[in-house]
């Protein structure tokens, strides 16, 4: 796993630098905090994921922090709600001001901002302010 992490880290650095040079774009994106994978049988799949990710231990049932990258969360869910992302932004206000006029956001102040609309085809994306708690 260490070599894999080194390869991922070396590819991630220039991409992170590019994102930072653009101040995260119109959404002020910092990075992806978490990837959620929904499965029908959460208990069984968590065991499979643990076997795959060994020796990385689950921080809590079905939640793994993988090096400096996004965390992985495996939850029991309907197949149509199977994947989600938690994206960190510098400013929820800035992201909301960009997304709401375009009909691409739902959620009220305060709290996470959820991207909405046909563009996302069922992918659940929540924006959270850096340093804040997730959805």
mmCIF file of C-alpha atoms in Angstrom, residues 53-119:
data_model
loop_
_atom_site.group_PDB
_atom_site.id
_atom_site.type_symbol
_atom_site.label_atom_id
_atom_site.label_comp_id
_atom_site.label_asym_id
_atom_site.label_seq_id
_atom_site.Cartn_x
_atom_site.Cartn_y
_atom_site.Cartn_z
ATOM 1 C CA UNK A 53 -7.557 -2.151 2.761
ATOM 2 C CA UNK A 54 -5.576 -4.114 5.397
ATOM 3 C CA UNK A 55 -3.463 -3.051 7.212
ATOM 4 C CA UNK A 56 -5.368 0.267 7.296
ATOM 5 C CA UNK A 57 -7.833 -0.037 10.162
ATOM 6 C CA UNK A 58 -11.364 1.281 10.011
ATOM 7 C CA UNK A 59 -11.636 4.462 12.115
ATOM 8 C CA UNK A 60 -15.275 3.557 12.744
ATOM 9 C CA UNK A 61 -17.613 0.966 11.322
ATOM 10 C CA UNK A 62 -17.299 1.333 7.563
ATOM 11 C CA UNK A 63 -15.080 4.448 7.575
ATOM 12 C CA UNK A 64 -11.426 4.458 6.522
ATOM 13 C CA UNK A 65 -9.060 7.430 6.391
ATOM 14 C CA UNK A 66 -6.657 6.638 3.555
ATOM 15 C CA UNK A 67 -3.428 8.577 3.906
ATOM 16 C CA UNK A 68 -3.693 12.201 2.824
ATOM 17 C CA UNK A 69 -6.485 11.498 0.343
ATOM 18 C CA UNK A 70 -10.239 11.324 0.783
ATOM 19 C CA UNK A 71 -11.744 9.002 3.361
ATOM 20 C CA UNK A 72 -13.890 6.054 2.268
ATOM 21 C CA UNK A 73 -17.282 5.375 3.861
ATOM 22 C CA UNK A 74 -19.278 2.202 3.073
ATOM 23 C CA UNK A 75 -22.962 2.386 4.033
ATOM 24 C CA UNK A 76 -26.079 0.332 3.511
ATOM 25 C CA UNK A 77 -28.105 2.125 0.836
ATOM 26 C CA UNK A 78 -30.460 1.728 -2.066
ATOM 27 C CA UNK A 79 -28.480 1.044 -5.268
ATOM 28 C CA UNK A 80 -29.838 4.275 -6.774
ATOM 29 C CA UNK A 81 -28.222 6.228 -3.928
ATOM 30 C CA UNK A 82 -24.967 4.392 -4.144
ATOM 31 C CA UNK A 83 -22.266 7.031 -4.429
ATOM 32 C CA UNK A 84 -21.579 10.349 -2.805
ATOM 33 C CA UNK A 85 -18.816 12.876 -2.350
ATOM 34 C CA UNK A 86 -18.100 15.365 0.399
ATOM 35 C CA UNK A 87 -16.117 18.243 -1.092
ATOM 36 C CA UNK A 88 -14.347 20.835 1.047
ATOM 37 C CA UNK A 89 -14.601 24.471 -0.010
ATOM 38 C CA UNK A 90 -13.081 27.621 1.435
ATOM 39 C CA UNK A 91 -16.415 29.434 1.450
ATOM 40 C CA UNK A 92 -19.912 27.954 1.415
ATOM 41 C CA UNK A 93 -21.231 31.469 0.806
ATOM 42 C CA UNK A 94 -19.153 31.788 -2.378
ATOM 43 C CA UNK A 95 -20.196 28.316 -3.592
ATOM 44 C CA UNK A 96 -23.871 29.029 -2.823
ATOM 45 C CA UNK A 97 -23.737 32.372 -4.671
ATOM 46 C CA UNK A 98 -22.357 30.621 -7.742
ATOM 47 C CA UNK A 99 -24.623 27.530 -7.706
ATOM 48 C CA UNK A 100 -28.063 28.786 -6.644
ATOM 49 C CA UNK A 101 -28.686 31.162 -9.573
ATOM 50 C CA UNK A 102 -27.882 28.230 -11.871
ATOM 51 C CA UNK A 103 -30.375 25.926 -10.119
ATOM 52 C CA UNK A 104 -27.595 23.590 -9.033
ATOM 53 C CA UNK A 105 -27.855 23.739 -5.232
ATOM 54 C CA UNK A 106 -30.203 22.915 -2.422
ATOM 55 C CA UNK A 107 -29.866 23.446 1.294
ATOM 56 C CA UNK A 108 -30.300 26.375 3.581
ATOM 57 C CA UNK A 109 -27.949 28.560 5.519
ATOM 58 C CA UNK A 110 -26.292 27.359 7.749
ATOM 59 C CA UNK A 111 -25.327 23.845 6.856
ATOM 60 C CA UNK A 112 -23.836 21.794 4.064
ATOM 61 C CA UNK A 113 -24.728 22.717 0.531
ATOM 62 C CA UNK A 114 -25.984 19.862 -1.619
ATOM 63 C CA UNK A 115 -25.591 19.924 -5.371
ATOM 64 C CA UNK A 116 -28.818 19.172 -7.172
ATOM 65 C CA UNK A 117 -30.130 18.801 -10.675
ATOM 66 C CA UNK A 118 -30.107 16.375 -13.566
ATOM 67 C CA UNK A 119 -26.421 17.039 -14.258
#
